[in-house]
Short mmCIF file of C-alpha atoms and ligand atoms in Angstrom, two decimals:
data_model
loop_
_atom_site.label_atom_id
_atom_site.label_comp_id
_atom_site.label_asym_id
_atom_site.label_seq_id
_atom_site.Cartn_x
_atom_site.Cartn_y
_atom_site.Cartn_z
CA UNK V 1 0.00 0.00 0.00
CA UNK V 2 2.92 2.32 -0.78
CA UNK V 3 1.28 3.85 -3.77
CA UNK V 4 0.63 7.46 -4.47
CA UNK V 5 -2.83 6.72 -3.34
CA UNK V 6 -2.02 5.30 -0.35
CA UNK V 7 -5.09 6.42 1.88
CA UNK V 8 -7.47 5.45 -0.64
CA UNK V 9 -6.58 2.03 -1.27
CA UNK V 10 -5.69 1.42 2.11
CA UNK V 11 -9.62 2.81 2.68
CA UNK V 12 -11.09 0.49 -0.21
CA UNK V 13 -9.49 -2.39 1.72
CA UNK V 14 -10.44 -1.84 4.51
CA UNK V 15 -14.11 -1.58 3.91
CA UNK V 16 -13.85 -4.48 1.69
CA UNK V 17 -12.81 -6.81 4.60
CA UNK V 18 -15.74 -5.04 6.33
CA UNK V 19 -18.03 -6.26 3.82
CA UNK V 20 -16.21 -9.48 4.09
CA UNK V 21 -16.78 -9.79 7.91
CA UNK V 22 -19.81 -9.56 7.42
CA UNK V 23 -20.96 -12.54 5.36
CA UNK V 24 -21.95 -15.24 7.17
CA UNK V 25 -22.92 -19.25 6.26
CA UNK V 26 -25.76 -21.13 7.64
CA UNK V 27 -23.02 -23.99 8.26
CA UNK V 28 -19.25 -24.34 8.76
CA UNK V 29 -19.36 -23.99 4.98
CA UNK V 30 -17.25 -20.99 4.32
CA UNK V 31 -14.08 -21.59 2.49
CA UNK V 32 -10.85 -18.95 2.77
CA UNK V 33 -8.12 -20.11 0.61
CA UNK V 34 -4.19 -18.17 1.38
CA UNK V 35 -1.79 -19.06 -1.51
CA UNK V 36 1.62 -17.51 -0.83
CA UNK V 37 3.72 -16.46 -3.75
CA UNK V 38 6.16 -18.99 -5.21
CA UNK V 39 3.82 -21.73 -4.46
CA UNK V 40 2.81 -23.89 -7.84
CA UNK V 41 -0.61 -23.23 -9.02
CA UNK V 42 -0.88 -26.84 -9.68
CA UNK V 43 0.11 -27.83 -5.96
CA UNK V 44 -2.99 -26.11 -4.46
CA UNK V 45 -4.81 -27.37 -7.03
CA UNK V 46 -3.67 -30.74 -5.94
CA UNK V 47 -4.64 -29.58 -2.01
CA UNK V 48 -7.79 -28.39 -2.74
CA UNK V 49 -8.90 -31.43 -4.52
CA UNK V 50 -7.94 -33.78 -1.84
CA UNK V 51 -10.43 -31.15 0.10
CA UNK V 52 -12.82 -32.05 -1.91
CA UNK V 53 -12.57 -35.56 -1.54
CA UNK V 54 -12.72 -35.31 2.52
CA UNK V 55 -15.93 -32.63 2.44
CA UNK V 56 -17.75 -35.68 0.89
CA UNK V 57 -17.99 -37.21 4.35
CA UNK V 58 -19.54 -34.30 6.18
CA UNK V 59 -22.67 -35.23 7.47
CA UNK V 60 -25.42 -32.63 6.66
CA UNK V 61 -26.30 -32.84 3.44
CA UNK V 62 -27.00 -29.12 2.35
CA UNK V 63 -23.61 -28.25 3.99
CA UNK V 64 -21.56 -31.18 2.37
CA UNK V 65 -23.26 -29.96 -1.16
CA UNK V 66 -22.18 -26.44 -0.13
CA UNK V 67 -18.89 -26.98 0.98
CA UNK V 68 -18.31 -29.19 -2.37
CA UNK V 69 -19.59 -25.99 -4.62
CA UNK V 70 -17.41 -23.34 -2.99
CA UNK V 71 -14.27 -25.25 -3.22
CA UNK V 72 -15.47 -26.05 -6.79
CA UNK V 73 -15.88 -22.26 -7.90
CA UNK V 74 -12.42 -21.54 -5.40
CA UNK V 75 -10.74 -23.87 -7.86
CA UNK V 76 -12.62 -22.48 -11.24
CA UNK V 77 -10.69 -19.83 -10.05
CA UNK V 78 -7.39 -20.43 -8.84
CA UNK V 79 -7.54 -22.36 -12.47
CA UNK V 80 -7.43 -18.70 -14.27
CA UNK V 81 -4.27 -18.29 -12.68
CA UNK V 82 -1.31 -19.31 -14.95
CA UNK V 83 0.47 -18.35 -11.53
CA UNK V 84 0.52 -16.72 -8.23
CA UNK V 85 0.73 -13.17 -8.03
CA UNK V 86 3.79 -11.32 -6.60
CA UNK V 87 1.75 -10.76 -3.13
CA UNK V 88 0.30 -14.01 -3.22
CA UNK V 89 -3.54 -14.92 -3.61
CA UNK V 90 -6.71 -14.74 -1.54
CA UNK V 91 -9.91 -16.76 -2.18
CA UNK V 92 -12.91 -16.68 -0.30
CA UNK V 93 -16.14 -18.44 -1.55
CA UNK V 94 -19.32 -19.98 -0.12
CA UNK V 95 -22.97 -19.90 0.29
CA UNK V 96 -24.21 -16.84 1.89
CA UNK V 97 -26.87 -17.08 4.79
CA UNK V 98 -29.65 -15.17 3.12
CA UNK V 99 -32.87 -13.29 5.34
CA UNK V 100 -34.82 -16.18 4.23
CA UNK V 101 -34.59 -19.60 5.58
CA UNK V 102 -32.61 -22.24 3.24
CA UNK V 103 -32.21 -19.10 0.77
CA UNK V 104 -28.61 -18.55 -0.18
CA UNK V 105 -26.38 -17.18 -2.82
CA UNK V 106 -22.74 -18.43 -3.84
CA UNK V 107 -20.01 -15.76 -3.62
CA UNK V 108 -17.04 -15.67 -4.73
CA UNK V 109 -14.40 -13.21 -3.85
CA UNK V 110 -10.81 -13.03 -5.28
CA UNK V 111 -7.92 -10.73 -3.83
CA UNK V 112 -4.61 -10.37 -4.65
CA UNK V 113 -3.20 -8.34 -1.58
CA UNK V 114 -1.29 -5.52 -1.23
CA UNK V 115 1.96 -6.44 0.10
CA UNK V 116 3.03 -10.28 0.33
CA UNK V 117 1.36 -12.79 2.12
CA UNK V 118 3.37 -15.64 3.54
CA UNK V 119 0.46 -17.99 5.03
CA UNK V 120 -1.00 -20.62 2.96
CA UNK V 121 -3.94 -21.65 4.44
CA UNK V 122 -7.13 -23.76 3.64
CA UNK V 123 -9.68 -23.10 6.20
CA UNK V 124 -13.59 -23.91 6.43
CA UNK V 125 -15.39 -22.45 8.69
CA UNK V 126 -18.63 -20.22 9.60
CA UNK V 127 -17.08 -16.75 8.61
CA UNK V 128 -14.27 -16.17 6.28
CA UNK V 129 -11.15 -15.78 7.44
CA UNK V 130 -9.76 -11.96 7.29
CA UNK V 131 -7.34 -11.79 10.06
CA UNK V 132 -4.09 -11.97 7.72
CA UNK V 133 -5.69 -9.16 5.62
CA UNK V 134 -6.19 -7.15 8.58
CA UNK V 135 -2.77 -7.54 9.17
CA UNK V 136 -1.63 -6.39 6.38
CA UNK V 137 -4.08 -3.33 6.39
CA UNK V 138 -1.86 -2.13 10.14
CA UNK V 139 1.15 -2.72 8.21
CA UNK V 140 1.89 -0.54 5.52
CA UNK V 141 4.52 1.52 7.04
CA UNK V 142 8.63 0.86 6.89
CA UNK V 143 11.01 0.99 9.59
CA UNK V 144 14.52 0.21 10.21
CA UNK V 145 15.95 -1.66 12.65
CA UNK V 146 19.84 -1.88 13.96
CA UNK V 147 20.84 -4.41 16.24
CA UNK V 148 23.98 -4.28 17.68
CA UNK V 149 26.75 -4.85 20.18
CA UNK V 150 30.70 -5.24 20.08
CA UNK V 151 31.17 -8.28 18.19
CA UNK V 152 28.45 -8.06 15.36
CA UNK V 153 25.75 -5.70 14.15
CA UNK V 154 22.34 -6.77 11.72
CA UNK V 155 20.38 -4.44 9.57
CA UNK V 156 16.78 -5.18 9.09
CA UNK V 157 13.90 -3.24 7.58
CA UNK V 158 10.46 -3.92 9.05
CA UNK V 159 6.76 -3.87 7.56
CA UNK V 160 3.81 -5.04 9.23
CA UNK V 161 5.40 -8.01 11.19
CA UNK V 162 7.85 -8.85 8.17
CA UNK V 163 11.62 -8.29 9.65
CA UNK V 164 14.02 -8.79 6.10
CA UNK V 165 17.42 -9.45 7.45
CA UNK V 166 19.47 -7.06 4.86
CA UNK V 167 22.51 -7.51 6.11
CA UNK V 168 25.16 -8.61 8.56
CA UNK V 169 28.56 -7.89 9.53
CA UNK V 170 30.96 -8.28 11.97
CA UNK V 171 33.45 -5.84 14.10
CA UNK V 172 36.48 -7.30 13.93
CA UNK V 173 36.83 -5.59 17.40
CA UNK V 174 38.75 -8.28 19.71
CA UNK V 175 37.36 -8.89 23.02
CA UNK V 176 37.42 -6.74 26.63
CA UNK V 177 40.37 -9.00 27.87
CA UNK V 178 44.08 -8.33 26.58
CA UNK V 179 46.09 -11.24 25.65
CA UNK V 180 48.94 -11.38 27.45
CA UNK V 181 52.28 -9.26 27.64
CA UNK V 182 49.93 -6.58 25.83
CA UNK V 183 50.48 -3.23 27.83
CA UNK V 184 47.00 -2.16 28.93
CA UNK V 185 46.70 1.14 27.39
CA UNK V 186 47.81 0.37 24.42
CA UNK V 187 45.23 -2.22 24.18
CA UNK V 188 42.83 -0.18 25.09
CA UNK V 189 43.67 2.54 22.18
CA UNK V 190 43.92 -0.41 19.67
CA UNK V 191 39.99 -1.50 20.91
CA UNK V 192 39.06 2.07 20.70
CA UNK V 193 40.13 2.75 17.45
CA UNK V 194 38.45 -0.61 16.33
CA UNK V 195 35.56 0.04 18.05
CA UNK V 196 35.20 3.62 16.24
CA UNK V 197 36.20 2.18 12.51
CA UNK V 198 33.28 -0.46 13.39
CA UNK V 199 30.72 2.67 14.11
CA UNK V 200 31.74 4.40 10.97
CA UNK V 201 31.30 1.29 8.94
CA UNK V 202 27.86 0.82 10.79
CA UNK V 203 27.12 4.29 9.92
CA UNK V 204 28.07 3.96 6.12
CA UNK V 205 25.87 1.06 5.79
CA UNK V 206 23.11 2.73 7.47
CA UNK V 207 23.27 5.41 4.77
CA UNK V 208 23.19 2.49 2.05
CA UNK V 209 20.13 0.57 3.57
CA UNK V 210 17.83 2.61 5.08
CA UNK V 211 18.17 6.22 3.00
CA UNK V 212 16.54 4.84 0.11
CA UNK V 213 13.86 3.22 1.67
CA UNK V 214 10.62 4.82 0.60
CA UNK V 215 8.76 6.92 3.42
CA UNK V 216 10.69 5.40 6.27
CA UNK V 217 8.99 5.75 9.63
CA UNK V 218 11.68 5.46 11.33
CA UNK V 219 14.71 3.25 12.79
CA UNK V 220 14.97 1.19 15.91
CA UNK V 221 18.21 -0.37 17.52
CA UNK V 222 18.74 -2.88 19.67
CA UNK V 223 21.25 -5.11 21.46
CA UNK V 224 22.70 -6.71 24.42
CA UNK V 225 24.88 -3.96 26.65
CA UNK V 226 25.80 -0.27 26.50
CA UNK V 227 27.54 -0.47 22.84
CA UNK V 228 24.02 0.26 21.03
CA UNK V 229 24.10 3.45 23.24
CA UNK V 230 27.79 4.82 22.37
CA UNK V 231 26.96 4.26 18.75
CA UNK V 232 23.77 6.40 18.74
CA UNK V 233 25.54 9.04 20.75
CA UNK V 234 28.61 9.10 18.74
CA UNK V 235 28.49 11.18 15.84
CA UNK V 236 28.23 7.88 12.93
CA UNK V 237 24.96 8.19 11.48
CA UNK V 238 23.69 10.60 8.42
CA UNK V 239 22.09 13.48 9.97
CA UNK V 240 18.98 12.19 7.80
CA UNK V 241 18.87 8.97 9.50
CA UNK V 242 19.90 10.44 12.81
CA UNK V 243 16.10 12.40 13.67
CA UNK V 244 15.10 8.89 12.67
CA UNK V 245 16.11 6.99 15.47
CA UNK V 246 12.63 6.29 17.55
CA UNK V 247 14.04 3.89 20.28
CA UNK V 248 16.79 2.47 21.29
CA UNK V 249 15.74 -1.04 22.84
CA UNK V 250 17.63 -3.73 25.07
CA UNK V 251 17.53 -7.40 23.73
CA UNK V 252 19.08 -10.86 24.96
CA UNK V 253 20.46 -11.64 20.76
CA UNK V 254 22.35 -10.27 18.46
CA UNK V 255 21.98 -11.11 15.27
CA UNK V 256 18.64 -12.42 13.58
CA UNK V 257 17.43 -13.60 17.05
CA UNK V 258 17.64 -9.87 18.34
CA UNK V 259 15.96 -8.89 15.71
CA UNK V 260 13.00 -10.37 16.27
CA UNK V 261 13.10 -9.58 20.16
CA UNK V 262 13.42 -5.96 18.77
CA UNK V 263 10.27 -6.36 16.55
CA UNK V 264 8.18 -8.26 20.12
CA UNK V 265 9.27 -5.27 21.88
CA UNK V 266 8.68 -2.69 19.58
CA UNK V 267 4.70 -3.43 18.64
CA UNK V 268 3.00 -1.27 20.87
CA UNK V 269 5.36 1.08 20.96
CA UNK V 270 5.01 1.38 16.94
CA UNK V 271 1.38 1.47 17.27
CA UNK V 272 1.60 4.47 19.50
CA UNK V 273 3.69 6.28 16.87
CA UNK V 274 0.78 6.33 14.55
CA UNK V 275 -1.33 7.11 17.39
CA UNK V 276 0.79 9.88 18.17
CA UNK V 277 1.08 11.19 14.73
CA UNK V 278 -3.30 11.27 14.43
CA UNK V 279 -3.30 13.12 17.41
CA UNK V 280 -0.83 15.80 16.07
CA UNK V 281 -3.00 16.31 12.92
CA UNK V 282 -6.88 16.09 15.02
CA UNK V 283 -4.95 19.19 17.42
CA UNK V 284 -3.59 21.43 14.59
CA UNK V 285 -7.15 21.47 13.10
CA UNK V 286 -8.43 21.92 17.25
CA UNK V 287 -5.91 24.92 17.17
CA UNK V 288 -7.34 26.69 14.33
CA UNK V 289 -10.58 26.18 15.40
CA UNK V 290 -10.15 26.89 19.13
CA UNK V 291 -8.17 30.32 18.15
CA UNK V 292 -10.91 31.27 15.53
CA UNK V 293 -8.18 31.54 12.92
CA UNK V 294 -10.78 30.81 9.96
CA UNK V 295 -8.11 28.53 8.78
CA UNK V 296 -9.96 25.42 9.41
CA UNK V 297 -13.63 24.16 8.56
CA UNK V 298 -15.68 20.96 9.24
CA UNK V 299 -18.99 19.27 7.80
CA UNK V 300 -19.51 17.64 5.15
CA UNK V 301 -20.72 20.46 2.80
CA UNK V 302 -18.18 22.84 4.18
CA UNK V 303 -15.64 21.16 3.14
CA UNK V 304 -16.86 19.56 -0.18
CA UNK V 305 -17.16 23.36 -0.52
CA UNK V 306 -13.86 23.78 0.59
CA UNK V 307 -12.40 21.32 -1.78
CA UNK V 308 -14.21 22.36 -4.44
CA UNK V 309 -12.20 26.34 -4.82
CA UNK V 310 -9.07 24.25 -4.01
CA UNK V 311 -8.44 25.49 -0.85
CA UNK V 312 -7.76 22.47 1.40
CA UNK V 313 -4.46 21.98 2.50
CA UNK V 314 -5.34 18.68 5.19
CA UNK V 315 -8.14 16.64 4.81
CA UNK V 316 -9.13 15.19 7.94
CA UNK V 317 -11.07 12.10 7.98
CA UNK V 318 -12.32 9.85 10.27
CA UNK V 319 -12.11 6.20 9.56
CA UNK V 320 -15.93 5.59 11.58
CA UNK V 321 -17.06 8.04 8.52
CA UNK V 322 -20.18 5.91 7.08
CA UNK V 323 -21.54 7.64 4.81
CA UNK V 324 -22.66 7.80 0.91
CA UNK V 325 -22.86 10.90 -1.57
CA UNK V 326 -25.90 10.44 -3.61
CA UNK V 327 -26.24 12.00 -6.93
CA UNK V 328 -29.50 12.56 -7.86
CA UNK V 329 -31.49 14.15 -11.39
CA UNK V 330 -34.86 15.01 -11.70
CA UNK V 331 -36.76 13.48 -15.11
CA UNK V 332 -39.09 16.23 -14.97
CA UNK V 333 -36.84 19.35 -15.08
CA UNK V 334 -33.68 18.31 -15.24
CA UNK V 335 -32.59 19.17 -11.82
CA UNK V 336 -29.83 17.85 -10.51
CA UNK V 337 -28.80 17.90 -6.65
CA UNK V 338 -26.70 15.87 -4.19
CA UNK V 339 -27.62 14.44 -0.70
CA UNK V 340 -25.49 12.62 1.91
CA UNK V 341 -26.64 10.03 3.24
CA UNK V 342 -26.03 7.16 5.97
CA UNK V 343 -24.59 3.52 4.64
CA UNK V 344 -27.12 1.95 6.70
CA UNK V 345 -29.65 4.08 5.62
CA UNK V 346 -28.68 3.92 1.47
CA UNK V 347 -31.20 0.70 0.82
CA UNK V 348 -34.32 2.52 2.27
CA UNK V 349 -33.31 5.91 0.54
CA UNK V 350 -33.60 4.33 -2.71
CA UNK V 351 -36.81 2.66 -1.84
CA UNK V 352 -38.17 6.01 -1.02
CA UNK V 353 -37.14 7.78 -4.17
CA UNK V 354 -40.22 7.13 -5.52
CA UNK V 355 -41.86 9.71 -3.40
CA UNK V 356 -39.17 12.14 -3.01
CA UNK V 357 -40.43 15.52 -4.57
CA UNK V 358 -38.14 17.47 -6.28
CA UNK V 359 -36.52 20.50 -4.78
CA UNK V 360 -37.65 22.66 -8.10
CA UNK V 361 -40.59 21.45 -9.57
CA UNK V 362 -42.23 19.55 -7.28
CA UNK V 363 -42.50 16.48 -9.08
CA UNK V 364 -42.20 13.03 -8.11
CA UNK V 365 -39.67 11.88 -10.49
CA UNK V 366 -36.42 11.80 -9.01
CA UNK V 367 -33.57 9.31 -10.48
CA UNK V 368 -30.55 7.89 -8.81
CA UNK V 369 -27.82 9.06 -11.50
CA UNK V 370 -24.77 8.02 -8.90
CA UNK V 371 -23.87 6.87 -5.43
CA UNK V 372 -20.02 6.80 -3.57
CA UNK V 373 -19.39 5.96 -0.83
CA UNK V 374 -18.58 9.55 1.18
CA UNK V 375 -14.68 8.82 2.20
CA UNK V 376 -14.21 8.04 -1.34
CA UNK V 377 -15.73 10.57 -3.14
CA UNK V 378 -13.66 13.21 -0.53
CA UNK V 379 -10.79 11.66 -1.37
CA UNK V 380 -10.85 11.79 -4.81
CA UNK V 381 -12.02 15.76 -4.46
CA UNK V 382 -8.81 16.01 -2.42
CA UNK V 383 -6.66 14.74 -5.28
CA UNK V 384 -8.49 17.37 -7.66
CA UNK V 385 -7.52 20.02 -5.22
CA UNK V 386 -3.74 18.90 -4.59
CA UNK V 387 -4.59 18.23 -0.60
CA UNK V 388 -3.20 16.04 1.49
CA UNK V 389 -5.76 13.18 2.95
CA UNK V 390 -5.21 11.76 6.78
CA UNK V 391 -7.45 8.91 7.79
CA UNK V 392 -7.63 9.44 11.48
CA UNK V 393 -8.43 6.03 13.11
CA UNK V 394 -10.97 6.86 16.54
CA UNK V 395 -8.27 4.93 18.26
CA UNK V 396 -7.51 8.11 20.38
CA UNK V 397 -8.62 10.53 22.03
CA UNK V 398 -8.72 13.50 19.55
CA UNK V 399 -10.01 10.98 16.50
CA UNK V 400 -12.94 10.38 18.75
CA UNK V 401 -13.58 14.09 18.89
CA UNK V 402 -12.84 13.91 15.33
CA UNK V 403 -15.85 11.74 14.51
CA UNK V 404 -18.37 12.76 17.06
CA UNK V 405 -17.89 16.28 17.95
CA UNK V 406 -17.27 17.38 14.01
CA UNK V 407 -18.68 14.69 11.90
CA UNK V 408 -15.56 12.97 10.84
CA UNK V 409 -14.80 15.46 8.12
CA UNK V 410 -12.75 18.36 8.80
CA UNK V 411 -9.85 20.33 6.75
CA UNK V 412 -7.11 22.85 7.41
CA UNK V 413 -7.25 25.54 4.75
CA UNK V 414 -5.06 27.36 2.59
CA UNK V 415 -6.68 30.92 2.76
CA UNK V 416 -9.56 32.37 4.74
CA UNK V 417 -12.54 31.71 3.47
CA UNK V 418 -15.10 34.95 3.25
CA UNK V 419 -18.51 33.65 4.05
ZN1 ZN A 1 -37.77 18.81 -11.07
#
């Protein structure tokens, strides 16, 4: 999800595994099907058959039938597939518990994700089963990580809860203890001088990794002992990288070991980053607003308004935003209008459109020429206009505010705005 259109997609995902989460069976009779990459088309083929083969002794009759069909239509197709996509493959399909009792409809849902998937996974149950995608959804961001101590130092970049070992090297420094005959100060000058040719080499490689990496969050090191500490002190790292050092963490490993005790450690405390980060962005919009700078507006038309004479500079949305923009024409006089309406609400909208009159003539005759969901219609205003989007999750505090006190839609402006 490191696209231009990074809050967007990362949106259209998510409410896609919300629709997901939502279908239900009337059995165990839902099938999920995780294919990593590199894996042979022709090998899950092979697995899924043999699944088949076993559903034929469940029980219930309607299930068993079901079961058989959805791995039937998984396998139409996986078949389309000459093979897996770079991320891997998702496929979910089964009979969906309808309002009526025994009525159902097969779906069939295929997703290639957005950043690898290593799981591969054949699962029947009630629900389909999201939880890797949701994963992947909380991990789009990068970060470094460093462990080191005397002997040996690894370089790591972390996504999500994938640690790639880049690269490892090691010191060359020789140990605390002097061989003997070796006067003690000289050895000491010898380790320092070691020990400071290590930190530079560190330092050069830290350049080399973790510069280029695309919208880096940041870098965290790690290690047994004080020798993480003297390098982030000393004076090794690109000023660049240096602002990007979050945390500095203690860890029983070196090497790949440490890294992953660096990634345990560092989950909630890379969570709260983000947090930290929404909060930031909900109180500069609470600053303009509080100090009456007519800098900042919220609503939905305001700031459809807003967007519309290009003069957002942050939108601000809240992820709890559920809501649709509804374009509507009238056959009569050619009216044309928009209203905004609730998700929940869109089904019994349209029923009532019917007996809507229209706003200018008074006629019965509306159509339904378009409906969007609200977040994406915003952000794809916001791209017109050249402003920056933030999805603010309601996770804290000030996203709560967000979402209750202002709607979930707010924006920093450019330029006061007469009214
Ligand atoms: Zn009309």
């Amino acid at each position: 999800m490191s696209d231009e259109n990074a809050p967007l997609s990362r949106f259209r995902f998510q409410r896609m595994l919300e629709m997901l989460e939502k279908k239900e069976g009337r059995g165990t009779e839902l099938i999920s099907v995780y294919v990593p990459p590199g894996k042979r088309i022709s090998e899950a083929m092979g697995d899924l058959r043999s699944e088949w083969g076993t559903a034929g002794n469940i029980k219930s009759k309607t299930t068993r039938k079901n079961v058989q069909d959805a791995l039937t239509k998984v396998m139409e197709r996986l078949k389309l597939f000459k093979e897996v996509p770079e991320t891997g493959l998702v496929i979910f399909a089964g009979t969906i518990a309808g309002n009526q009792l025994g009525v159902g409809d097969m779906e069939t849902f295929v997703i290639v994700p957005p950043e690898p998937i290593s799981t591969y996974y054949y699962r029947c149950e009630h629900r389909f089963m999201l939880e890797p995608l949701y994963e992947l959804l909380r991990a789009e961001e990068s970060y470094g990580i460093l462990v080191v101590d005397s002997k040996e130092a690894t370089f790591a970049t972390l996504k999500g809860r994938r640690a790639d070992i880049v690269r490892e090297i090691t010191s060359g420094v020789p140990g605390k203890h002097r061989a003997g005959g070796q006067s003690s100060r000289r050895f000491e000058r010898l380790r320092e001088m070691h020990l400071n040719e290590y930190f530079n080499r560190i330092g050069r490689y830290m350049t080399e990794i973790f510069l280029g990496v695309p919208d880096l969050k940041g870098i965290i090191v790690g290690g047994p002992g004080p020798t993480k500490e003297d390098f982030v002190k000393g004076n090794y790292l690109h000023y660049e990288l240096k602002d990007k050092v979050l945390t500095v963490v203690d860890t029983a490993y070196t090497g790949v070991e440490g890294v992953k005790e660096v990634v345990d450690r560092s989950r909630d405390f890379l969570k709260s980053v983000r947090y930290y980060e929404e909060r930031e962005i909900v109180q500069g919009f609470l600053r303009h607003i509080g100090h009456d700078t007519g800098l900042a507006t919220y609503g939905e038309r305001e700031v459809i308004q807003a967007l519309k004479s290009i003069n957002v500079r942050v939108l601000l949305l809240s992820e709890g935003v559920r809501r649709a923009l509804v374009r509507l024409r009238c056959k009569g006089c050619g009216n044309e209008e928009t209203r905004i309406v609730d998700l929940d609400g869109l089904e019994a909208f349209e029923e009532n459109l019917g007996a809507m009159r229209c706003r200018e003539c008074g006629n019965e005759v509306y159509e339904l020429t378009d409906k969007e969901d609200l977040i994406e219609a915003l952000v794809n205003m916001a791209e017109e206009a050249d402003a920056d989007v933030e999805m603010i999750s309601a996770h804290t505090e000030e996203g709560e505010m967000l979402l209750k006190s202002f709607g979930g839609v707010a924006a920093v402006l450019r330029y006061r705005q007469f009214q």
